Amino acid sequence: MEQLLQQLSKSQQEAVLYNEGPSLIIAGAGSGKTRVLTYKIAYLLKNGISPYNILALTFTNKAAREMKSRIAQIMGEDIARRLWMGTFHSLFSRILRRNSDKIGFRSDFTVYDSQDSRNLIKAIIKECCLDDKIYKPSTIQSHISRVKNALITPKNYTLDRNLIEMDNQLKRGRTHEIYTTYWNRCKTSEVMDFDDLLLYTYLLFDGHREILEQYRNQFRFIMVDEYQDTNQVQHAIVRLLAADHRRVCVVGDDAQSIYSFRGAYIGNILNFRETYPESKLFKLEQNYRSTQMIVNAANSLIRKNKEQIYKTVYSEKIQGEKIKVIRTYSDYEEGYNVASLITEMRMLRQYEYKDFVILYRTNAQSRIFEEALRKINIPYKIYGGLSFYQRKEIKDVIAYMRLVINPNDEEALKRIINYPARGIGDTTLNKIIAAAGIHGVSLWEILSNPQDYNLNINSGTARKLSGFKELINSFRENNTSMNVYELGGSIIETVGLLSELYEDKTPEGLSHIQNINELMNSLYTFVSSRMEEGNTNIYTGDFLAEISLLTDQDTDKENENVNYVTMMTIHSAKGLEFKNVFVVGLEENLFPSERNRDKPKEMEEERRLFYVAITRAEENVILTYAKNRFSKGEFITTNPSRFINDIDPEYLHLPSDFSFKKPNNKIFGFESDPRPNFVQPGYYTNQRKLAQIETDKSDLITHHSIGNLTVGNTVKHERFGIGKIIELSGEKENAKAVIKFEALGTKQLLLKFAKFEIVK
């Protein structure tokens, strides 16, 4: 044990050794919190605590796997395997399946992903004849998620005058009806969504004292990672489980609380010592990731927040370089500057592409950087795109498997009842849905017994429904004798999914086939790994439960051998690290977001988001912003983000004339502009046309001047920045200028479409 503890710093040792009561470990960025959690669990195991008695809750399967792997190296595979360690959703799903009868579900209930949930809500809105512009499905979905996280059931919702009044003010007075119908439809379909896995766990414990006592006695030590990201229901469940022994240890960093839009409540970690007055506080303040300069800059930034647990993070790594702040004329130039700087840093410092990440506030910002990287042949990957199990062809196969396990699954049935086409159209499906609503039963019940429910269909349609029922039932029978790999192959072959895809000869069609093959690889790996572990009970439901609970990070495959620049939102970057970090688009109303401008609490979260971005870096941070940005159909003048000013200037390398003076709101008028020496821009901008113009140089007559333009003039272009006219040619509609821009090189522009003003 001594040898184990010697690998930890003094503050880490203190956190590991205390296990007598509640404890809060505030872990600064890069301070080794995963190491502390791992060693804390290993310490308990070495002191005779059974793995069965330890509950370790994480937010990603990736984090749980990493910790289990480290514990296995210390304690052995068998002990690590028996730990109750995993995500809130995966572990609570296990508890719910074991006790499903207590909450009115079967143990083989299926789980809706976000898209399934939204589809059902959309269908309910349509069935209620409500305006989906007022009752927007995504908005209603988010609202239902929030109230579930606040422990509000549909029954409680209808009794809450404040909620009802708020809905009426928003002209969405029937929201409670949608919530109630959604809740009931999920129950009829034997499905839960992600929020249900948490809410029903709370309801199970709160309503069944004997089950709560069982798990209280089992989980004698509770540990929660990333506690700043917990929501109200997660916090409430942990309190229930720890109420007697109070041996609960939570680890997190309030300075990295950035998920309020998902329901995370920073008060859970800020108020932990009020919830558990006898708790001990441990601070991990040494950053092992970043240079001293980066750590000091991050400290000076986050100090501006009022809501926080104060700590002084420090680094003993090299001093490092100042954070470089780069101002560009336009967002277009910003993209090319970043791409050029990546090339330069690779050449001068021998970095690889994988040593760079470009972080932005919103996904929409990626386009300009994609274009810039492509033009100079820099390989890149956008992180957090559509995950593997969200692709259509994969969801189609999974829907068949879901029906095998749970034929009452409404969204799975609607997805594949006529895929591949079998002559069961929307008219028939709508009749089934209507009948199910009238009788309060599942779609499968109506489909299986159409005569009993007076379903108005002809004999031909009845035969088709019967054929579909027999097909699914044949798979259900096979499920008892086949493992999930064999069942998946049987479904794909029998239904003819590959035959359907083979008809598509496009590259996208080939990609779909490759994805199906990759799914079969996934099924094979699932089966073979469990067989290697000696587990002969390999059920389809286990596979579905596992993939339904994957997070973005779990489905984004990592390959250390692939060398590319990574691009992602800052929210997606939490928990990752790179040698060089570009934080782009640092402008007011973009970062921080315009919608949070006048909200103090939200503005503090925006600042925490910036803190997360900076602390991803090991060696260099580069901050960029554009003076002008194309937004909502026009170019606007922008202000540098207030967050740049929040960093102590001694840690920044700023542009020479950097200031926060507010410029005019608009720099260019599309139709006309009263300023002298302004070349009137056209309203229409067509990049393909411009590209053609730039390459078409035949039969041009050169000129020294055209109108008020002269060779040698310095101009300011709204996208390309400052440049000098080096050539004029053509006449009237075909008049062109060759301009050498300071940042982007030489461009040839058709004057009738060009958007620039003469500087001198």
Coordinates of N, CA and C in Angstrom, one line a residue, residues 231-343:
N231 N -27.2 16.8 -12.2 CA -28.5 17.5 -12.2 C -29.2 17.3 -10.9
Q232 N -30.4 17.8 -10.7 CA -31.1 17.7 -9.4 C -31.5 16.2 -9.1
V233 N -31.9 15.4 -10.1 CA -32.3 14.1 -9.8 C -31.1 13.2 -9.4
Q234 N -30.0 13.4 -10.1 CA -28.8 12.6 -9.8 C -28.3 13.0 -8.3
H235 N -28.3 14.2 -8.0 CA -28.0 14.7 -6.7 C -28.9 14.1 -5.6
A236 N -30.2 14.0 -5.9 CA -31.2 13.5 -5.0 C -31.0 12.0 -4.8
I237 N -30.7 11.2 -5.9 CA -30.5 9.8 -5.7 C -29.3 9.5 -4.8
V238 N -28.2 10.3 -5.1 CA -27.0 10.1 -4.3 C -27.3 10.4 -2.8
R239 N -28.1 11.4 -2.5 CA -28.4 11.7 -1.1 C -29.2 10.6 -0.5
L240 N -30.2 10.0 -1.3 CA -30.9 8.9 -0.7 C -30.0 7.7 -0.4
L241 N -29.1 7.4 -1.3 CA -28.3 6.2 -1.1 C -27.3 6.4 0.1
A242 N -26.8 7.7 0.3 CA -25.8 7.9 1.3 C -26.3 8.4 2.6
A243 N -27.6 8.5 2.7 CA -28.3 9.1 3.9 C -27.8 8.5 5.2
D244 N -27.6 7.2 5.3 CA -27.3 6.6 6.6 C -25.8 6.6 6.9
H245 N -25.0 6.0 6.0 CA -23.5 5.9 6.2 C -22.8 7.2 5.9
R246 N -23.3 7.9 4.9 CA -22.7 9.2 4.5 C -21.3 9.2 4.1
R247 N -20.9 8.0 3.6 CA -19.6 7.8 3.0 C -19.7 8.1 1.5
V248 N -19.8 9.4 1.2 CA -19.9 9.8 -0.2 C -18.8 10.7 -0.5
C249 N -18.1 10.4 -1.6 CA -17.0 11.3 -2.0 C -17.3 11.8 -3.4
V250 N -17.3 13.1 -3.6 CA -17.6 13.7 -4.9 C -16.4 14.4 -5.4
V251 N -16.1 14.3 -6.7 CA -14.9 14.9 -7.3 C -15.4 15.8 -8.4
G252 N -14.8 17.0 -8.5 CA -15.2 17.9 -9.6 C -14.5 19.2 -9.5
D253 N -14.8 20.1 -10.5 CA -14.3 21.4 -10.6 C -15.4 22.4 -10.9
D254 N -15.8 23.2 -10.0 CA -16.9 24.1 -10.3 C -16.5 25.1 -11.4
A255 N -15.2 25.3 -11.6 CA -14.7 26.2 -12.7 C -15.0 25.5 -14.1
Q256 N -15.3 24.3 -14.1 CA -15.6 23.6 -15.4 C -17.0 23.1 -15.5
S257 N -17.9 23.8 -14.8 CA -19.4 23.5 -14.9 C -19.9 24.3 -16.1
I258 N -20.2 23.5 -17.2 CA -20.5 24.2 -18.5 C -21.8 23.5 -19.1
Y259 N -22.5 22.7 -18.4 CA -23.6 21.9 -19.0 C -25.0 22.3 -18.5
S260 N -25.2 23.5 -18.1 CA -26.5 23.9 -17.6 C -27.6 23.6 -18.6
F261 N -27.3 23.7 -19.9 CA -28.3 23.5 -20.9 C -28.8 22.0 -20.9
R262 N -28.0 21.1 -20.3 CA -28.4 19.7 -20.2 C -29.0 19.4 -18.8
G263 N -29.2 20.5 -18.0 CA -29.8 20.3 -16.7 C -28.8 20.3 -15.6
A264 N -27.5 20.4 -15.8 CA -26.5 20.4 -14.8 C -26.7 21.6 -13.9
Y265 N -26.6 21.4 -12.6 CA -26.8 22.4 -11.6 C -25.5 22.6 -10.8
I266 N -24.9 23.8 -11.0 CA -23.6 24.0 -10.3 C -23.8 24.1 -8.8
G267 N -25.0 24.4 -8.3 CA -25.2 24.4 -6.9 C -25.0 23.1 -6.2
N268 N -25.1 22.0 -6.9 CA -24.8 20.7 -6.3 C -23.4 20.6 -5.7
I269 N -22.4 21.2 -6.4 CA -21.1 21.1 -5.9 C -20.7 22.3 -5.0
L270 N -21.3 23.5 -5.4 CA -21.0 24.7 -4.5 C -21.6 24.6 -3.1
N271 N -22.8 23.9 -3.0 CA -23.5 23.7 -1.8 C -23.3 22.4 -1.1
F272 N -22.3 21.6 -1.6 CA -22.1 20.3 -1.0 C -21.8 20.3 0.5
R273 N -21.0 21.3 0.9 CA -20.7 21.4 2.3 C -21.9 21.8 3.2
E274 N -22.9 22.4 2.6 CA -24.1 22.7 3.3 C -25.0 21.4 3.4
T275 N -25.0 20.7 2.3 CA -25.7 19.4 2.3 C -25.1 18.4 3.3
Y276 N -23.8 18.4 3.4 CA -23.1 17.5 4.3 C -22.2 18.4 5.2
P277 N -22.7 19.0 6.3 CA -21.9 19.9 7.1 C -20.6 19.3 7.6
E278 N -20.6 18.0 7.9 CA -19.4 17.4 8.4 C -18.4 17.0 7.4
S279 N -18.6 17.3 6.2 CA -17.7 16.9 5.1 C -16.4 17.6 5.2
K280 N -15.4 16.9 4.6 CA -14.0 17.4 4.5 C -13.8 17.9 3.1
L281 N -13.0 19.0 2.9 CA -12.7 19.6 1.6 C -11.2 19.3 1.3
F282 N -11.0 18.8 0.1 CA -9.6 18.6 -0.4 C -9.5 19.3 -1.7
K283 N -8.4 19.9 -1.9 CA -8.1 20.7 -3.1 C -6.9 20.1 -3.8
L284 N -7.1 19.7 -5.1 CA -6.0 19.3 -6.0 C -5.7 20.5 -6.8
E285 N -4.6 21.2 -6.5 CA -4.3 22.5 -7.2 C -3.1 22.4 -8.1
Q286 N -2.4 21.3 -8.2 CA -1.2 21.3 -9.1 C -1.7 20.8 -10.4
N287 N -1.4 21.6 -11.5 CA -1.8 21.2 -12.8 C -0.6 20.5 -13.5
Y288 N -0.8 19.3 -13.9 CA 0.3 18.5 -14.5 C 0.3 18.6 -16.0
R289 N -0.6 19.4 -16.6 CA -0.8 19.4 -18.0 C -0.1 20.6 -18.7
S290 N -0.4 21.8 -18.2 CA -0.1 23.0 -18.9 C 1.1 23.7 -18.4
T291 N 1.6 24.6 -19.2 CA 2.7 25.5 -18.8 C 2.3 26.5 -17.7
Q292 N 3.2 27.1 -17.0 CA 2.9 28.1 -16.0 C 2.1 29.2 -16.5
M293 N 2.5 29.7 -17.7 CA 1.9 30.8 -18.4 C 0.4 30.5 -18.6
I294 N 0.1 29.4 -19.1 CA -1.3 29.0 -19.4 C -2.1 28.9 -18.1
V295 N -1.6 28.3 -17.1 CA -2.3 28.1 -15.8 C -2.5 29.5 -15.2
N296 N -1.5 30.4 -15.2 CA -1.7 31.7 -14.6 C -2.7 32.5 -15.3
A297 N -2.7 32.4 -16.6 CA -3.7 33.1 -17.4 C -5.1 32.6 -17.1
A298 N -5.3 31.3 -17.0 CA -6.6 30.7 -16.7 C -7.1 31.1 -15.3
N299 N -6.1 31.2 -14.4 CA -6.5 31.6 -13.0 C -7.0 33.0 -13.0
S300 N -6.3 33.9 -13.7 CA -6.7 35.3 -13.8 C -8.1 35.5 -14.4
L301 N -8.4 34.6 -15.4 CA -9.7 34.7 -16.0 C -10.8 34.3 -15.1
I302 N -10.7 33.1 -14.5 CA -11.8 32.5 -13.7 C -12.0 33.3 -12.4
R303 N -11.0 34.0 -12.0 CA -11.1 34.8 -10.7 C -12.2 35.9 -10.9
K304 N -12.6 36.2 -12.1 CA -13.7 37.2 -12.3 C -15.1 36.7 -11.9
N305 N -15.2 35.3 -11.8 CA -16.5 34.8 -11.4 C -16.7 34.9 -9.9
K306 N -18.0 35.2 -9.6 CA -18.4 35.3 -8.2 C -18.7 33.9 -7.6
E307 N -19.5 33.1 -8.3 CA -19.9 31.8 -7.8 C -18.8 30.8 -8.0
Q308 N -18.0 30.5 -7.0 CA -17.0 29.5 -7.1 C -16.4 29.1 -5.8
I309 N -15.7 28.0 -5.8 CA -14.9 27.6 -4.6 C -13.5 27.9 -4.9
Y310 N -12.9 28.9 -4.2 CA -11.6 29.5 -4.6 C -10.5 28.5 -4.4
K311 N -9.6 28.5 -5.4 CA -8.4 27.6 -5.3 C -7.3 28.3 -6.1
T312 N -6.1 28.0 -5.8 CA -5.0 28.5 -6.6 C -4.3 27.4 -7.3
V313 N -4.6 27.3 -8.6 CA -4.0 26.2 -9.4 C -2.6 26.7 -9.8
Y314 N -1.6 25.8 -9.7 CA -0.3 26.2 -10.1 C 0.3 25.0 -11.0
S315 N 1.4 25.4 -11.7 CA 2.1 24.4 -12.5 C 3.6 24.5 -12.2
E316 N 4.2 23.3 -12.2 CA 5.7 23.3 -12.0 C 6.4 22.9 -13.3
K317 N 5.6 23.0 -14.4 CA 6.2 22.8 -15.7 C 7.0 24.1 -16.2
I318 N 7.5 24.1 -17.4 CA 8.2 25.2 -17.8 C 7.3 26.5 -17.9
Q319 N 8.0 27.7 -17.9 CA 7.2 28.9 -17.9 C 6.3 29.0 -19.1
G320 N 6.8 28.7 -20.3 CA 6.0 28.7 -21.5 C 5.9 30.1 -22.1
E321 N 5.3 30.1 -23.2 CA 5.1 31.3 -24.0 C 3.8 32.0 -23.6
K322 N 3.7 33.3 -23.8 CA 2.5 34.0 -23.6 C 1.4 33.5 -24.5
I323 N 0.1 33.7 -24.1 CA -1.0 33.4 -25.0 C -1.1 34.4 -26.1
K324 N -1.1 33.9 -27.3 CA -1.0 34.9 -28.4 C -2.5 35.2 -28.8
V325 N -2.7 36.5 -29.0 CA -4.0 37.0 -29.4 C -3.9 37.5 -30.8
I326 N -4.6 37.0 -31.8 CA -4.5 37.4 -33.2 C -5.8 38.0 -33.7
R327 N -5.7 39.2 -34.2 CA -6.8 39.9 -34.8 C -6.7 39.8 -36.3
T328 N -7.9 39.4 -36.9 CA -7.9 39.4 -38.4 C -9.0 40.4 -38.9
Y329 N -8.8 40.7 -40.1 CA -9.8 41.7 -40.7 C -11.2 41.1 -40.8
S330 N -11.3 39.8 -41.2 CA -12.6 39.2 -41.4 C -12.5 37.7 -40.9
D331 N -13.7 37.1 -40.8 CA -13.8 35.7 -40.4 C -13.1 34.8 -41.5
Y332 N -13.2 35.2 -42.7 CA -12.6 34.5 -43.8 C -11.1 34.5 -43.6
E333 N -10.5 35.6 -43.3 CA -9.1 35.7 -43.1 C -8.7 35.0 -41.8
E334 N -9.6 35.0 -40.8 CA -9.3 34.2 -39.6 C -9.0 32.8 -39.9
G335 N -9.9 32.2 -40.7 CA -9.7 30.8 -41.1 C -8.4 30.5 -41.7
Y336 N -8.0 31.3 -42.6 CA -6.7 31.1 -43.4 C -5.5 31.4 -42.5
N337 N -5.6 32.4 -41.6 CA -4.5 32.6 -40.7 C -4.3 31.4 -39.8
V338 N -5.3 30.8 -39.3 CA -5.2 29.7 -38.4 C -4.5 28.5 -39.2
A339 N -5.0 28.3 -40.4 CA -4.4 27.2 -41.2 C -2.9 27.4 -41.5
S340 N -2.6 28.7 -41.8 CA -1.2 29.0 -42.1 C -0.3 28.9 -40.9
L341 N -0.9 29.3 -39.7 CA -0.1 29.2 -38.5 C 0.2 27.7 -38.1
I342 N -0.8 26.9 -38.3 CA -0.6 25.4 -38.1 C 0.5 24.9 -39.0
T343 N 0.5 25.3 -40.2 CA 1.6 24.9 -41.1 C 3.0 25.4 -40.7

